[in-house]
Amino acid sequence: MKTMEQLGAQAKQASKGLASAPAAVKNKALSEIARQLVLHMGEILSENQRDLAAAEKNGMSSAMLDRLRLTEQRIRGMADGVLKIVELDDPIGGVDEGTVRPNGLVIHKTRVPLGVIGIIFESRPNVTVDAAALCLKAGNAVILRGGKEAIHSNLSLCGVMQRAVGEAGLGPMCVQLVEDTSRESAAEMMKLNGYLDVLIPRGGAGLINAVVNTATVPVIQTGVGNCHVYVDKTADLAMAARIVNNAKTSRPSVCNAEESLLVHKDVAEQFLPMVKKLLDQSRVELRGCPETVRILGDEVVPASEEDYAAEFLDYILAVKVVGSLDEAIAHIGRYGTGHSECIVTNDLNASQQFQAQVDAAAVYVNASTRYTDGGEFGFGAEIGISTQKLHARGPMGLRELTSVKYVIHGTGQIRE
């Protein structure tokens, strides 16, 4: 098993050739990855079954098992996602802007790879492919470190990608996986200065906080999603119920799923029974404020302070009846994580106030938070959803995996 420093050195060496690789060569590698994912589907599914069996034995929740599970359809979807990245424009070498100075210097601001990107993630093996493919297209080598729950799946996927990259003429070490899933390996990765140019954590609050508080390499903070839907007093309630149900139940284990529902007091009596009927179809547990409990009865669990701050990633929804739009915005400001927030309303002024005052990477009016996704935004696959404000915010596509270099042409100018 290679040490973290060995992985870093190999990635850094591989990144040098990858940075100048023509788009056609990178696209060839990506097309080969897509082809071999389908070709080796049986092997990948077999290894995934090993992970699922161990996870079930260890009592993993059904929602988290869904994050871990691969199917033939999901693998084909991963391959299709890689092919969509092939179709995207290569950002490397692009000129953002150019100027000619009075002294004749010609200055171009150009796009270059970040270099070596580290990804620490938990039990979603599709991240292994999405992350590697995006990093490759943007000219970056990548070191992947998944959780122990998905180690067999990730080893299989990484092996497929390394073979594909090598057959396309690029160095296989452009894509590497940390085989040691111990806490010690994660801590070493967080301090891999001199090798990692940036580290991106993808997972729950515990993982992301650990990386942010421990890492000495640059970090892009992603993923924690305590997302809210606020149903305003002027909302179309039937539409609101559909949005709430979709945002909570379509895939509760992902970061853009709704975790908290806020309802204006003027429509709570009518709306809460309506939305509960839909949520009951997925057996969603409601944890509500006293007013919610009064309206819906004993089936609602009284909510605690921790519930309003929680990212459940499960069929659980915190509910609160609020007295005004201002109270809803204040609640989101206190408990939100800056990911995705939604207002359902027919009041233009209310929607504009919500958009202006809610501080999040994505703010929706009358649409599900589940759309916060690189593919849905037209970026192709994404490396994650950045909830910070420096360098990148929101779904991180190809452009967000690059930096800039100023290229200056002169004719012998010297500074006086």
XYZ file of N, CA, C and O in Angstrom, residues 126-191:
264
model
N -20.456 6.909 -6.995
C -20.544 7.675 -8.240
C -19.645 8.905 -8.203
O -19.194 9.394 -9.249
N -19.347 9.408 -6.990
C -18.441 10.552 -6.861
C -17.059 10.196 -7.401
O -16.363 11.042 -7.972
N -16.662 8.944 -7.249
C -15.357 8.497 -7.718
C -15.187 8.790 -9.193
O -14.143 9.299 -9.632
N -16.209 8.510 -9.963
C -16.140 8.718 -11.409
C -16.385 10.176 -11.775
O -15.647 10.760 -12.581
N -17.416 10.780 -11.199
C -17.716 12.185 -11.512
C -16.510 13.076 -11.248
O -16.134 13.913 -12.079
N -15.913 12.903 -10.072
C -14.796 13.756 -9.670
C -13.590 13.541 -10.573
O -12.954 14.507 -11.036
N -13.260 12.285 -10.832
C -12.094 12.001 -11.668
C -12.282 12.547 -13.075
O -11.355 13.141 -13.659
N -13.464 12.369 -13.644
C -13.707 12.815 -15.009
C -13.613 14.330 -15.133
O -12.995 14.858 -16.071
N -14.206 15.051 -14.198
C -14.131 16.509 -14.237
C -12.699 17.003 -14.056
O -12.250 17.914 -14.743
N -11.986 16.398 -13.103
C -10.605 16.806 -12.878
C -9.757 16.580 -14.128
O -8.959 17.436 -14.515
N -9.919 15.425 -14.772
C -9.152 15.122 -15.982
C -9.440 16.137 -17.085
O -8.521 16.636 -17.746
N -10.713 16.426 -17.319
C -11.072 17.355 -18.396
C -10.467 18.728 -18.149
O -10.046 19.428 -19.089
N -10.386 19.128 -16.879
C -9.813 20.428 -16.541
C -8.297 20.367 -16.364
O -7.689 21.332 -15.901
N -7.692 19.227 -16.726
C -6.235 19.128 -16.724
C -5.604 18.878 -15.376
O -4.400 19.105 -15.201
N -6.387 18.385 -14.415
C -5.879 18.166 -13.065
C -5.707 16.681 -12.769
O -6.571 15.869 -13.119
N -4.622 16.324 -12.100
C -4.520 15.002 -11.501
C -5.373 14.985 -10.237
O -5.600 16.029 -9.616
N -5.855 13.789 -9.852
C -6.753 13.724 -8.704
C -6.371 12.557 -7.803
O -6.012 11.480 -8.288
N -6.430 12.808 -6.508
C -6.268 11.757 -5.502
C -7.612 11.631 -4.787
O -8.102 12.585 -4.180
N -8.216 10.457 -4.873
C -9.541 10.200 -4.323
C -9.422 9.423 -3.022
O -8.673 8.450 -2.945
N -10.163 9.849 -2.016
C -10.162 9.110 -0.759
C -11.603 8.939 -0.304
O -12.224 9.846 0.244
N -12.174 7.768 -0.614
C -13.547 7.479 -0.216
C -13.603 6.847 1.163
O -12.573 6.573 1.789
N -14.815 6.593 1.628
C -14.997 5.974 2.936
C -14.835 4.471 2.869
O -14.896 3.859 1.800
N -14.684 3.865 4.034
C -14.500 2.416 4.093
C -15.739 1.675 3.600
O -15.654 0.540 3.128
N -16.922 2.313 3.696
C -18.163 1.656 3.275
C -18.133 1.297 1.795
O -18.796 0.355 1.368
N -17.389 2.060 0.992
C -17.414 1.870 -0.465
C -16.064 1.444 -1.017
O -15.830 1.562 -2.218
N -15.181 0.909 -0.183
C -13.812 0.665 -0.616
C -13.731 -0.305 -1.787
O -12.952 -0.101 -2.728
N -14.517 -1.382 -1.783
C -14.431 -2.348 -2.881
C -14.975 -1.757 -4.180
O -14.393 -1.962 -5.256
N -16.056 -1.014 -4.079
C -16.608 -0.333 -5.256
C -15.598 0.654 -5.822
O -15.362 0.709 -7.039
N -14.993 1.436 -4.942
C -14.062 2.470 -5.393
C -12.795 1.888 -5.998
O -12.260 2.419 -6.979
N -12.287 0.805 -5.412
C -11.109 0.152 -5.986
C -11.403 -0.340 -7.397
O -10.574 -0.194 -8.308
N -12.570 -0.916 -7.590
C -12.949 -1.410 -8.907
C -13.079 -0.260 -9.898
O -12.549 -0.318 -11.015
N -13.768 0.798 -9.500
C -13.965 1.951 -10.389
C -12.646 2.629 -10.728
O -12.402 3.002 -11.889
N -11.794 2.795 -9.737
C -10.503 3.445 -9.985
C -9.642 2.593 -10.911
O -8.962 3.116 -11.802
N -9.658 1.272 -10.715
C -8.900 0.384 -11.588
C -9.348 0.505 -13.037
O -8.523 0.558 -13.957
N -10.664 0.556 -13.244
C -11.205 0.725 -14.590
C -10.720 2.040 -15.195
O -10.291 2.091 -16.359
N -10.770 3.119 -14.414
C -10.381 4.426 -14.943
C -8.884 4.499 -15.231
O -8.464 5.086 -16.239
N -8.066 3.917 -14.383
C -6.624 3.943 -14.626
C -6.267 3.196 -15.914
O -5.435 3.658 -16.693
N -6.906 2.051 -16.128
C -6.656 1.314 -17.368
C -7.087 2.146 -18.581
O -6.370 2.214 -19.588
N -8.232 2.775 -18.478
C -8.749 3.561 -19.596
C -7.849 4.751 -19.904
O -7.538 5.029 -21.068
N -7.411 5.450 -18.869
C -6.540 6.618 -19.054
C -5.215 6.191 -19.683
O -4.688 6.850 -20.594
N -4.667 5.080 -19.206
C -3.414 4.585 -19.763
C -3.552 4.206 -21.223
O -2.677 4.523 -22.049
N -4.641 3.552 -21.592
C -4.863 3.157 -22.973
C -5.064 4.356 -23.889
O -4.807 4.273 -25.100
N -5.499 5.475 -23.325
C -5.694 6.684 -24.123
C -4.405 7.484 -24.280
O -4.391 8.494 -24.992
N -3.343 7.050 -23.621
C -2.054 7.719 -23.795
C -1.682 8.700 -22.710
O -0.666 9.400 -22.823
N -2.470 8.758 -21.636
C -2.113 9.607 -20.503
C -1.583 8.726 -19.369
O -1.836 7.531 -19.325
N -0.873 9.326 -18.421
C -0.339 8.574 -17.300
C -1.447 8.061 -16.399
O -2.312 8.838 -15.975
N -1.459 6.763 -16.080
C -2.514 6.216 -15.215
C -2.566 6.887 -13.849
O -3.627 6.900 -13.205
N -1.448 7.446 -13.394
C -1.425 8.066 -12.074
C -2.118 9.428 -12.040
O -2.119 10.110 -11.025
N -2.717 9.814 -13.179
C -3.584 10.999 -13.162
C -4.766 10.784 -12.231
O -5.338 11.743 -11.710
N -5.146 9.515 -12.052
C -6.254 9.153 -11.160
C -5.733 8.134 -10.157
O -5.259 7.067 -10.541
N -5.814 8.466 -8.875
C -5.357 7.548 -7.838
C -6.372 7.484 -6.706
O -7.087 8.453 -6.455
N -6.389 6.345 -6.028
C -7.286 6.136 -4.898
C -6.469 5.807 -3.654
O -5.548 4.989 -3.713
N -6.817 6.440 -2.556
C -6.196 6.113 -1.267
C -6.848 4.823 -0.766
O -8.045 4.791 -0.471
N -6.068 3.767 -0.679
C -6.617 2.467 -0.279
C -6.778 2.350 1.235
O -7.577 1.557 1.720
N -6.017 3.132 1.972
C -6.105 3.140 3.434
C -7.258 4.057 3.841
O -7.194 5.266 3.645
N -8.317 3.497 4.406
C -9.493 4.302 4.779
C -9.500 4.675 6.265
O -10.536 5.048 6.806
N -8.353 4.591 6.906
C -8.269 4.942 8.331
C -8.318 6.454 8.516
O -8.096 7.230 7.583
N -8.590 6.871 9.752
C -8.579 8.308 10.064
C -7.198 8.912 9.856
O -7.060 10.075 9.507
N -6.183 8.074 10.081
C -4.814 8.560 9.945
C -4.519 8.972 8.501
O -3.872 9.990 8.250
N -5.016 8.193 7.544
C -4.764 8.539 6.138
C -5.482 9.831 5.767
O -4.953 10.648 5.008
N -6.680 10.016 6.315
C -7.405 11.261 6.047
C -6.651 12.449 6.620
O -6.511 13.493 5.964
N -6.142 12.297 7.842
C -5.391 13.385 8.468
C -4.122 13.704 7.677
O -3.755 14.879 7.509
N -3.446 12.677 7.171
C -2.248 12.897 6.357
C -2.599 13.641 5.073
O -1.859 14.536 4.643
N -3.699 13.272 4.473
C -4.106 13.918 3.227
C -4.404 15.397 3.437
O -4.101 16.235 2.582
N -4.976 15.715 4.585
C -5.304 17.108 4.883
C -4.064 17.980 5.044
O -4.157 19.209 5.014
N -2.927 17.339 5.207
C -1.683 18.094 5.424
C -0.638 17.767 4.359
O 0.560 17.860 4.606
